[in-house]
C-alpha cells in the first residue's frame, strides 16, 4: 500500500481524500494556491506546498508544479479529485513516466473515452444502445444534412472533444443545422483544440441516469448501481439521488450491465461513471463516460456502504476488489444537495465573501462534506460549491423530510447560497412525484 499520497485538488474533495487516507494510515501531501493559503483543511495534511498564484491555470492546472510537489513531498501516488487535472490523459501519462501512480483509469482508456465519438463507436460495437445519429464524425455539411434527414429533426450537434454539455447545439431544420455546424466547429476548436463534430437525434425531456463503475487492475469490474442527476440547471447539478426513481428493475439491470460492458471494452479500471439519458418510455441511450470520481459519489456510498475513495486508492495500489457484483446491493435512498455560494435570484451569479457564521446540520442519516467554517472566505477564483449535504433514509419521502430538516438546521451567514432554492425544489410537487426532466429548473424558475 502507498505510504504517502499527494492530493492534487482543493476544497471539499481534497478534504474528502485526505480523510480516507488518514483512516487507511496513509500520509497526505496537500497543494494549494496563494488564494487557498491558510485554509483550515490544509492543516489536516501531513505536508503542504504552495504551487502558484490564485489562477487555476497557474497553480492547480500546472502539471510541472504538481509533479514537483509530489517528488519533493515524497508521494508515491496522486489523487486528482474532480475537475482540474482529473480527466487530463496527458497528466496521467506524465505521472506514469515519473513513476508516480495516478489514482484513476489508465491514460489510454482515459484518452479513448475522452473522445466522445470514439466512445460512442465502442458502445455500438459492444451492443450498448446509443442515440440514432451519425456513423462517426460529420464535418461536411452535406453529409450532416443527409444524416439529419434520415434520423429526423431536432438533431444535436456535439463536439467529439466536448462533454458535460459543453459544445452542444440543437438544430430544428437544415438552415439551423448548417449554422450550428459552423458555430460548433469554431467553438469546439477554440475551447478543446479540436473542431471534430458528430450528430445525434435530440432526445427531448430526458432523465439523466449515470452508473458508478469500479474496476481493479486484475480484470475485475463491477457497477455500484445508478444515480439520478436530472435535477440540474445549465448542466450544473443541484440534487442527485440513488436509486433512480421510475426505473424498472429490468431497465436498471440492463443499464448497469451495459455500463460494465462498455468500461471493460475500453480497458478501463479504477472508478468511473457511465452516463445515459432515459426517455419517457424507458428507452436508455449511452451519452458519455466520466473518467473520474464525481462530485455526487457520496449518494452511491450511502446506499451501497462502499467507500469509493478508499476503493480507488486500494485498486490503484494493485489490490483486488474485495467483493463481487452479487455482494453489491443498495439499501434505502440517498439524496445529495449541492450547496453553492450563489445568488439564485440573480441568475445564479457567484456570491464570494466571508462566512461570518456557519452552523452545520447533523443527526441520524446526515452527512455534510464541506471544507468551510466560520471565518472562511469563499474565493471568486474557483467553483462556487462550498459543500454537499447528503442524507440516507429507508425511503424517498423520509430522505426528503430528512434533507428538509437538515437544510433547515444549516445556517450560513455572510454570503448567498443555493439553500433557499434547494428547499423550494424539495417541496415542489413535481419533485415529490418524480415528474421532472432535465429542463425542470429552467421551466420552473425562469432564470
Ligand atoms: C443529449 C440530450 C438529448 N439528446 N443527447 C448534456 C450533457 C452531456 N453529457 C449530454 N447532454 C445531453 N445529451 C441527445 N442526443 C440531452 C442532454 C442534456 C442533458 C443530459 C444530462 C443531464 C442534463 C442535461 C441537460 C440538458 C441536455
Short mmCIF file of N, CA and C in Angstrom, two decimals, residues 77-217:
data_model
loop_
_atom_site.label_atom_id
_atom_site.label_comp_id
_atom_site.label_asym_id
_atom_site.label_seq_id
_atom_site.Cartn_x
_atom_site.Cartn_y
_atom_site.Cartn_z
N UNK A 77 1.86 8.41 -5.02
CA UNK A 77 0.66 8.41 -5.85
C UNK A 77 0.00 9.79 -5.79
N UNK A 78 -0.81 10.09 -6.80
CA UNK A 78 -1.54 11.36 -6.85
C UNK A 78 -3.02 11.08 -7.01
N UNK A 79 -3.83 11.63 -6.12
CA UNK A 79 -5.28 11.59 -6.30
C UNK A 79 -5.70 12.94 -6.89
N UNK A 80 -6.33 12.93 -8.09
CA UNK A 80 -6.64 14.21 -8.74
C UNK A 80 -7.99 14.81 -8.34
N UNK A 81 -8.82 14.08 -7.57
CA UNK A 81 -10.17 14.59 -7.26
C UNK A 81 -11.00 14.69 -8.52
N UNK A 82 -11.84 15.74 -8.62
CA UNK A 82 -12.60 16.01 -9.86
C UNK A 82 -12.24 17.40 -10.35
N UNK A 83 -12.51 17.68 -11.61
CA UNK A 83 -12.14 18.98 -12.18
C UNK A 83 -10.62 19.05 -12.35
N UNK A 84 -10.10 20.27 -12.55
CA UNK A 84 -8.66 20.49 -12.71
C UNK A 84 -8.02 19.42 -13.63
N UNK A 85 -7.07 18.62 -13.10
CA UNK A 85 -6.33 17.68 -13.96
C UNK A 85 -6.95 16.28 -13.99
N UNK A 86 -8.11 16.12 -13.36
CA UNK A 86 -8.66 14.77 -13.16
C UNK A 86 -8.86 13.99 -14.46
N UNK A 87 -9.25 14.65 -15.55
CA UNK A 87 -9.51 13.92 -16.80
C UNK A 87 -8.52 14.29 -17.90
N UNK A 88 -7.34 14.71 -17.47
CA UNK A 88 -6.29 15.08 -18.40
C UNK A 88 -5.39 13.85 -18.64
N UNK A 89 -5.58 13.21 -19.80
CA UNK A 89 -4.85 11.97 -20.09
C UNK A 89 -3.35 12.22 -20.15
N UNK A 90 -2.97 13.41 -20.61
CA UNK A 90 -1.54 13.74 -20.66
C UNK A 90 -0.95 13.75 -19.25
N UNK A 91 -1.69 14.33 -18.31
CA UNK A 91 -1.23 14.36 -16.91
C UNK A 91 -1.07 12.93 -16.37
N UNK A 92 -2.06 12.09 -16.63
CA UNK A 92 -2.00 10.70 -16.16
C UNK A 92 -0.77 10.01 -16.74
N UNK A 93 -0.46 10.32 -18.00
CA UNK A 93 0.71 9.72 -18.66
C UNK A 93 2.01 10.25 -18.05
N UNK A 94 2.04 11.55 -17.76
CA UNK A 94 3.24 12.13 -17.13
C UNK A 94 3.47 11.48 -15.77
N UNK A 95 2.41 11.27 -15.01
CA UNK A 95 2.53 10.59 -13.71
C UNK A 95 3.21 9.24 -13.89
N UNK A 96 2.73 8.48 -14.87
CA UNK A 96 3.30 7.15 -15.09
C UNK A 96 4.78 7.25 -15.44
N UNK A 97 5.13 8.19 -16.31
CA UNK A 97 6.52 8.29 -16.72
C UNK A 97 7.42 8.78 -15.59
N UNK A 98 6.82 9.41 -14.57
CA UNK A 98 7.59 9.84 -13.39
C UNK A 98 7.54 8.80 -12.28
N UNK A 99 6.95 7.64 -12.58
CA UNK A 99 6.83 6.58 -11.58
C UNK A 99 5.96 6.96 -10.39
N UNK A 100 4.98 7.80 -10.67
CA UNK A 100 4.01 8.17 -9.64
C UNK A 100 2.69 7.52 -10.08
N UNK A 101 2.03 6.81 -9.18
CA UNK A 101 0.77 6.17 -9.54
C UNK A 101 -0.33 7.23 -9.64
N UNK A 102 -1.01 7.28 -10.76
CA UNK A 102 -2.16 8.16 -10.93
C UNK A 102 -3.39 7.40 -10.41
N UNK A 103 -4.10 7.95 -9.45
CA UNK A 103 -5.25 7.24 -8.87
C UNK A 103 -6.47 7.53 -9.73
N UNK A 104 -6.60 6.69 -10.77
CA UNK A 104 -7.64 6.86 -11.76
C UNK A 104 -7.42 5.84 -12.84
N UNK A 105 -8.15 5.97 -13.97
CA UNK A 105 -8.00 4.99 -15.04
C UNK A 105 -6.65 5.13 -15.75
N UNK A 106 -6.24 4.08 -16.50
CA UNK A 106 -5.02 4.20 -17.29
C UNK A 106 -5.20 5.29 -18.34
N UNK A 107 -4.10 5.99 -18.66
CA UNK A 107 -4.24 7.14 -19.56
C UNK A 107 -4.79 6.76 -20.93
N UNK A 108 -4.51 5.52 -21.37
CA UNK A 108 -5.02 5.09 -22.68
C UNK A 108 -6.55 5.04 -22.68
N UNK A 109 -7.12 4.46 -21.62
CA UNK A 109 -8.58 4.37 -21.52
C UNK A 109 -9.19 5.75 -21.35
N UNK A 110 -8.48 6.61 -20.61
CA UNK A 110 -8.98 7.97 -20.40
C UNK A 110 -9.04 8.73 -21.73
N UNK A 111 -7.99 8.58 -22.53
CA UNK A 111 -7.96 9.25 -23.83
C UNK A 111 -9.06 8.71 -24.74
N UNK A 112 -9.26 7.39 -24.68
CA UNK A 112 -10.29 6.77 -25.53
C UNK A 112 -11.67 7.32 -25.19
N UNK A 113 -12.06 7.30 -23.91
CA UNK A 113 -13.41 7.76 -23.57
C UNK A 113 -13.52 9.29 -23.62
N UNK A 114 -12.36 9.97 -23.56
CA UNK A 114 -12.37 11.43 -23.70
C UNK A 114 -12.76 11.87 -25.10
N UNK A 115 -12.57 10.97 -26.06
CA UNK A 115 -13.03 11.21 -27.43
C UNK A 115 -14.45 10.64 -27.51
N UNK A 116 -15.45 11.55 -27.43
CA UNK A 116 -16.85 11.12 -27.30
C UNK A 116 -17.32 10.33 -28.52
N UNK A 117 -16.74 10.65 -29.67
CA UNK A 117 -17.10 9.93 -30.88
C UNK A 117 -16.55 8.50 -30.82
N UNK A 118 -15.32 8.35 -30.34
CA UNK A 118 -14.72 7.02 -30.20
C UNK A 118 -15.48 6.20 -29.15
N UNK A 119 -15.89 6.85 -28.07
CA UNK A 119 -16.64 6.15 -27.01
C UNK A 119 -17.98 5.66 -27.55
N UNK A 120 -18.61 6.51 -28.36
CA UNK A 120 -19.89 6.16 -28.97
C UNK A 120 -19.74 4.97 -29.93
N UNK A 121 -18.66 4.99 -30.71
CA UNK A 121 -18.39 3.89 -31.64
C UNK A 121 -18.19 2.59 -30.87
N UNK A 122 -17.42 2.67 -29.77
CA UNK A 122 -17.16 1.49 -28.95
C UNK A 122 -18.47 0.96 -28.34
N UNK A 123 -19.31 1.87 -27.88
CA UNK A 123 -20.60 1.46 -27.30
C UNK A 123 -21.40 0.66 -28.33
N UNK A 124 -21.45 1.17 -29.55
CA UNK A 124 -22.18 0.48 -30.63
C UNK A 124 -21.59 -0.91 -30.85
N UNK A 125 -20.26 -0.98 -30.88
CA UNK A 125 -19.58 -2.26 -31.13
C UNK A 125 -19.93 -3.33 -30.10
N UNK A 126 -20.12 -2.90 -28.83
CA UNK A 126 -20.38 -3.89 -27.78
C UNK A 126 -21.86 -3.97 -27.42
N UNK A 127 -22.70 -3.39 -28.29
CA UNK A 127 -24.15 -3.55 -28.14
C UNK A 127 -24.77 -2.71 -27.04
N UNK A 128 -24.13 -1.61 -26.69
CA UNK A 128 -24.72 -0.67 -25.73
C UNK A 128 -25.52 0.36 -26.52
N UNK A 129 -26.82 0.56 -26.19
CA UNK A 129 -27.65 1.45 -27.01
C UNK A 129 -27.10 2.88 -27.06
N UNK A 130 -27.02 3.43 -28.27
CA UNK A 130 -26.64 4.83 -28.46
C UNK A 130 -27.80 5.53 -29.15
N UNK A 131 -27.82 6.85 -29.09
CA UNK A 131 -28.87 7.61 -29.75
C UNK A 131 -28.65 7.50 -31.26
N UNK A 132 -29.71 7.32 -32.06
CA UNK A 132 -29.53 7.33 -33.52
C UNK A 132 -28.79 8.59 -33.94
N UNK A 133 -27.87 8.47 -34.87
CA UNK A 133 -27.09 9.64 -35.29
C UNK A 133 -26.09 9.28 -36.35
N UNK A 134 -25.04 10.10 -36.44
CA UNK A 134 -24.06 9.89 -37.49
C UNK A 134 -23.19 8.68 -37.18
N UNK A 135 -22.67 8.09 -38.25
CA UNK A 135 -21.76 6.97 -38.12
C UNK A 135 -20.37 7.57 -38.12
N UNK A 136 -19.94 8.11 -37.00
CA UNK A 136 -18.64 8.78 -36.94
C UNK A 136 -18.76 10.29 -37.06
N UNK A 137 -17.65 10.93 -37.42
CA UNK A 137 -17.60 12.40 -37.47
C UNK A 137 -18.33 12.92 -38.69
N UNK A 138 -18.91 14.12 -38.55
CA UNK A 138 -19.57 14.78 -39.69
C UNK A 138 -19.17 16.24 -39.77
N UNK A 139 -18.05 16.51 -40.38
CA UNK A 139 -17.71 17.91 -40.51
C UNK A 139 -18.14 18.49 -41.85
N UNK A 140 -18.52 17.60 -42.75
CA UNK A 140 -19.02 18.05 -44.05
C UNK A 140 -20.52 18.32 -43.94
N UNK A 141 -20.96 19.57 -44.21
CA UNK A 141 -22.37 19.94 -44.02
C UNK A 141 -23.34 19.06 -44.82
N UNK A 142 -22.97 18.70 -46.04
CA UNK A 142 -23.88 17.89 -46.86
C UNK A 142 -24.10 16.51 -46.23
N UNK A 143 -23.03 15.97 -45.68
CA UNK A 143 -23.12 14.68 -45.01
C UNK A 143 -24.03 14.80 -43.78
N UNK A 144 -23.84 15.89 -43.03
CA UNK A 144 -24.64 16.12 -41.82
C UNK A 144 -26.11 16.27 -42.17
N UNK A 145 -26.41 17.01 -43.26
CA UNK A 145 -27.80 17.20 -43.67
C UNK A 145 -28.45 15.88 -44.05
N UNK A 146 -27.66 15.02 -44.70
CA UNK A 146 -28.20 13.71 -45.09
C UNK A 146 -28.53 12.88 -43.85
N UNK A 147 -27.66 12.92 -42.85
CA UNK A 147 -27.91 12.18 -41.60
C UNK A 147 -29.17 12.73 -40.93
N UNK A 148 -29.27 14.06 -40.85
CA UNK A 148 -30.42 14.70 -40.17
C UNK A 148 -31.73 14.32 -40.85
N UNK A 149 -31.72 14.27 -42.18
CA UNK A 149 -32.95 13.91 -42.90
C UNK A 149 -33.33 12.47 -42.62
N UNK A 150 -32.32 11.63 -42.46
CA UNK A 150 -32.59 10.22 -42.20
C UNK A 150 -33.16 10.02 -40.79
N UNK A 151 -32.52 10.65 -39.76
CA UNK A 151 -32.97 10.42 -38.38
C UNK A 151 -34.09 11.37 -37.98
N UNK A 152 -34.25 12.48 -38.72
CA UNK A 152 -35.31 13.44 -38.42
C UNK A 152 -34.88 14.49 -37.40
N UNK A 153 -35.40 15.71 -37.57
CA UNK A 153 -35.12 16.79 -36.62
C UNK A 153 -36.04 16.64 -35.41
N UNK A 154 -35.68 17.24 -34.26
CA UNK A 154 -34.46 18.01 -33.98
C UNK A 154 -33.23 17.11 -33.82
N UNK A 155 -32.07 17.66 -34.19
CA UNK A 155 -30.81 16.94 -34.00
C UNK A 155 -29.90 17.75 -33.09
N UNK A 156 -28.92 17.06 -32.54
CA UNK A 156 -27.97 17.70 -31.64
C UNK A 156 -26.58 17.56 -32.25
N UNK A 157 -25.90 18.71 -32.42
CA UNK A 157 -24.51 18.70 -32.87
C UNK A 157 -23.63 18.64 -31.63
N UNK A 158 -22.75 17.67 -31.57
CA UNK A 158 -21.88 17.53 -30.41
C UNK A 158 -20.41 17.54 -30.81
N UNK A 159 -19.57 18.11 -29.95
CA UNK A 159 -18.13 18.13 -30.20
C UNK A 159 -17.51 16.86 -29.66
N UNK A 160 -16.69 16.19 -30.48
CA UNK A 160 -16.05 14.93 -30.06
C UNK A 160 -15.17 15.15 -28.83
N UNK A 161 -14.60 16.34 -28.72
CA UNK A 161 -13.71 16.63 -27.59
C UNK A 161 -14.46 17.31 -26.44
N UNK A 162 -15.77 17.50 -26.61
CA UNK A 162 -16.57 18.20 -25.59
C UNK A 162 -16.93 17.29 -24.44
N UNK A 163 -18.14 17.50 -23.91
CA UNK A 163 -18.59 16.70 -22.77
C UNK A 163 -19.19 17.58 -21.71
N UNK A 164 -20.02 16.95 -20.86
CA UNK A 164 -20.67 17.71 -19.80
C UNK A 164 -21.54 18.83 -20.33
N UNK A 165 -22.01 18.68 -21.58
CA UNK A 165 -22.92 19.67 -22.15
C UNK A 165 -22.21 20.84 -22.83
N UNK A 166 -20.88 20.83 -22.80
CA UNK A 166 -20.16 21.91 -23.48
C UNK A 166 -19.99 21.56 -24.95
N UNK A 167 -20.21 22.57 -25.79
CA UNK A 167 -20.04 22.37 -27.23
C UNK A 167 -21.17 21.60 -27.87
N UNK A 168 -22.42 21.77 -27.33
CA UNK A 168 -23.59 21.13 -27.93
C UNK A 168 -24.49 22.18 -28.57
N UNK A 169 -25.16 21.82 -29.68
CA UNK A 169 -26.10 22.75 -30.31
C UNK A 169 -27.28 21.99 -30.90
N UNK A 170 -28.49 22.44 -30.60
CA UNK A 170 -29.69 21.83 -31.15
C UNK A 170 -30.01 22.50 -32.49
N UNK A 171 -30.44 21.72 -33.47
CA UNK A 171 -30.89 22.29 -34.74
C UNK A 171 -32.25 21.72 -35.12
N UNK A 172 -33.15 22.60 -35.57
CA UNK A 172 -34.53 22.20 -35.87
C UNK A 172 -34.79 21.98 -37.36
N UNK A 173 -33.89 22.53 -38.21
CA UNK A 173 -34.06 22.34 -39.65
C UNK A 173 -32.71 22.47 -40.37
N UNK A 174 -32.74 22.30 -41.70
CA UNK A 174 -31.50 22.32 -42.49
C UNK A 174 -30.69 23.59 -42.29
N UNK A 175 -31.37 24.75 -42.37
CA UNK A 175 -30.64 26.02 -42.25
C UNK A 175 -29.97 26.15 -40.89
N UNK A 176 -30.74 25.80 -39.85
CA UNK A 176 -30.21 25.87 -38.48
C UNK A 176 -29.04 24.91 -38.31
N UNK A 177 -29.13 23.77 -38.97
CA UNK A 177 -28.05 22.78 -38.86
C UNK A 177 -26.76 23.30 -39.49
N UNK A 178 -26.90 23.91 -40.68
CA UNK A 178 -25.70 24.50 -41.32
C UNK A 178 -25.03 25.49 -40.38
N UNK A 179 -25.83 26.37 -39.79
CA UNK A 179 -25.29 27.39 -38.88
C UNK A 179 -24.68 26.74 -37.63
N UNK A 180 -25.40 25.74 -37.10
CA UNK A 180 -24.93 25.06 -35.87
C UNK A 180 -23.58 24.40 -36.09
N UNK A 181 -23.40 23.78 -37.26
CA UNK A 181 -22.14 23.11 -37.57
C UNK A 181 -20.98 24.11 -37.58
N UNK A 182 -21.22 25.26 -38.23
CA UNK A 182 -20.17 26.28 -38.30
C UNK A 182 -19.79 26.78 -36.91
N UNK A 183 -20.82 27.17 -36.15
CA UNK A 183 -20.57 27.72 -34.80
C UNK A 183 -19.93 26.68 -33.89
N UNK A 184 -20.47 25.47 -33.92
CA UNK A 184 -19.96 24.42 -33.03
C UNK A 184 -18.51 24.10 -33.34
N UNK A 185 -18.17 24.08 -34.65
CA UNK A 185 -16.80 23.76 -35.03
C UNK A 185 -15.82 24.83 -34.52
N UNK A 186 -16.19 26.10 -34.72
CA UNK A 186 -15.33 27.20 -34.25
C UNK A 186 -15.16 27.15 -32.74
N UNK A 187 -16.31 26.99 -32.06
CA UNK A 187 -16.31 26.98 -30.59
C UNK A 187 -15.50 25.83 -30.03
N UNK A 188 -15.72 24.64 -30.60
CA UNK A 188 -15.03 23.45 -30.09
C UNK A 188 -13.53 23.56 -30.35
N UNK A 189 -13.18 24.09 -31.50
CA UNK A 189 -11.77 24.24 -31.84
C UNK A 189 -11.10 25.18 -30.85
N UNK A 190 -11.79 26.29 -30.53
CA UNK A 190 -11.22 27.27 -29.59
C UNK A 190 -11.16 26.69 -28.17
N UNK A 191 -12.22 25.97 -27.77
CA UNK A 191 -12.30 25.50 -26.38
C UNK A 191 -11.50 24.23 -26.13
N UNK A 192 -11.51 23.29 -27.09
CA UNK A 192 -10.89 21.98 -26.84
C UNK A 192 -9.74 21.67 -27.78
N UNK A 193 -9.45 22.55 -28.72
CA UNK A 193 -8.36 22.30 -29.65
C UNK A 193 -8.70 21.28 -30.73
N UNK A 194 -9.99 20.95 -30.84
CA UNK A 194 -10.45 20.07 -31.92
C UNK A 194 -11.86 20.47 -32.31
N UNK A 195 -12.07 20.64 -33.60
CA UNK A 195 -13.39 21.03 -34.08
C UNK A 195 -14.21 19.84 -34.57
N UNK A 196 -13.77 18.63 -34.26
CA UNK A 196 -14.47 17.42 -34.71
C UNK A 196 -15.88 17.36 -34.14
N UNK A 197 -16.85 17.06 -35.04
CA UNK A 197 -18.26 17.04 -34.62
C UNK A 197 -18.93 15.72 -34.98
N UNK A 198 -19.96 15.36 -34.21
CA UNK A 198 -20.82 14.25 -34.60
C UNK A 198 -22.27 14.65 -34.32
N UNK A 199 -23.18 13.84 -34.82
CA UNK A 199 -24.60 14.21 -34.78
C UNK A 199 -25.41 13.15 -34.06
N UNK A 200 -26.38 13.59 -33.26
CA UNK A 200 -27.32 12.66 -32.64
C UNK A 200 -28.73 13.22 -32.76
N UNK A 201 -29.70 12.33 -32.81
CA UNK A 201 -31.09 12.75 -32.65
C UNK A 201 -31.21 13.41 -31.28
N UNK A 202 -31.94 14.53 -31.18
CA UNK A 202 -32.12 15.21 -29.91
C UNK A 202 -33.26 14.54 -29.15
N UNK A 203 -32.93 13.93 -28.03
CA UNK A 203 -33.94 13.27 -27.20
C UNK A 203 -34.55 14.33 -26.28
N UNK A 204 -35.85 14.59 -26.45
CA UNK A 204 -36.48 15.66 -25.68
C UNK A 204 -36.95 15.17 -24.31
N UNK A 205 -36.83 16.05 -23.34
CA UNK A 205 -37.26 15.78 -21.96
C UNK A 205 -36.70 14.48 -21.38
N UNK A 206 -35.38 14.31 -21.44
CA UNK A 206 -34.82 13.07 -20.89
C UNK A 206 -34.61 13.17 -19.37
N UNK A 207 -34.45 12.00 -18.76
CA UNK A 207 -33.91 11.97 -17.42
C UNK A 207 -32.45 11.55 -17.55
N UNK A 208 -31.66 11.99 -16.58
CA UNK A 208 -30.23 11.71 -16.63
C UNK A 208 -29.88 10.67 -15.57
N UNK A 209 -29.49 9.49 -16.04
CA UNK A 209 -29.13 8.40 -15.14
C UNK A 209 -27.69 8.01 -15.42
N UNK A 210 -26.90 7.90 -14.37
CA UNK A 210 -25.49 7.54 -14.56
C UNK A 210 -25.15 6.36 -13.66
N UNK A 211 -24.25 5.51 -14.15
CA UNK A 211 -23.89 4.29 -13.44
C UNK A 211 -22.47 4.40 -12.89
N UNK A 212 -22.32 4.12 -11.61
CA UNK A 212 -20.98 4.10 -10.99
C UNK A 212 -20.32 2.77 -11.30
N UNK A 213 -19.13 2.82 -11.84
CA UNK A 213 -18.38 1.58 -12.07
C UNK A 213 -17.07 1.61 -11.29
N UNK A 214 -16.55 0.42 -11.03
CA UNK A 214 -15.31 0.30 -10.27
C UNK A 214 -14.59 -0.96 -10.75
N UNK A 215 -13.35 -0.80 -11.14
CA UNK A 215 -12.60 -1.95 -11.63
C UNK A 215 -11.21 -2.00 -11.01
N UNK A 216 -10.66 -3.21 -10.90
CA UNK A 216 -9.27 -3.33 -10.43
C UNK A 216 -8.36 -3.63 -11.62
N UNK A 217 -7.07 -3.76 -11.35
CA UNK A 217 -6.10 -3.97 -12.43
C UNK A 217 -5.96 -5.45 -12.78
#
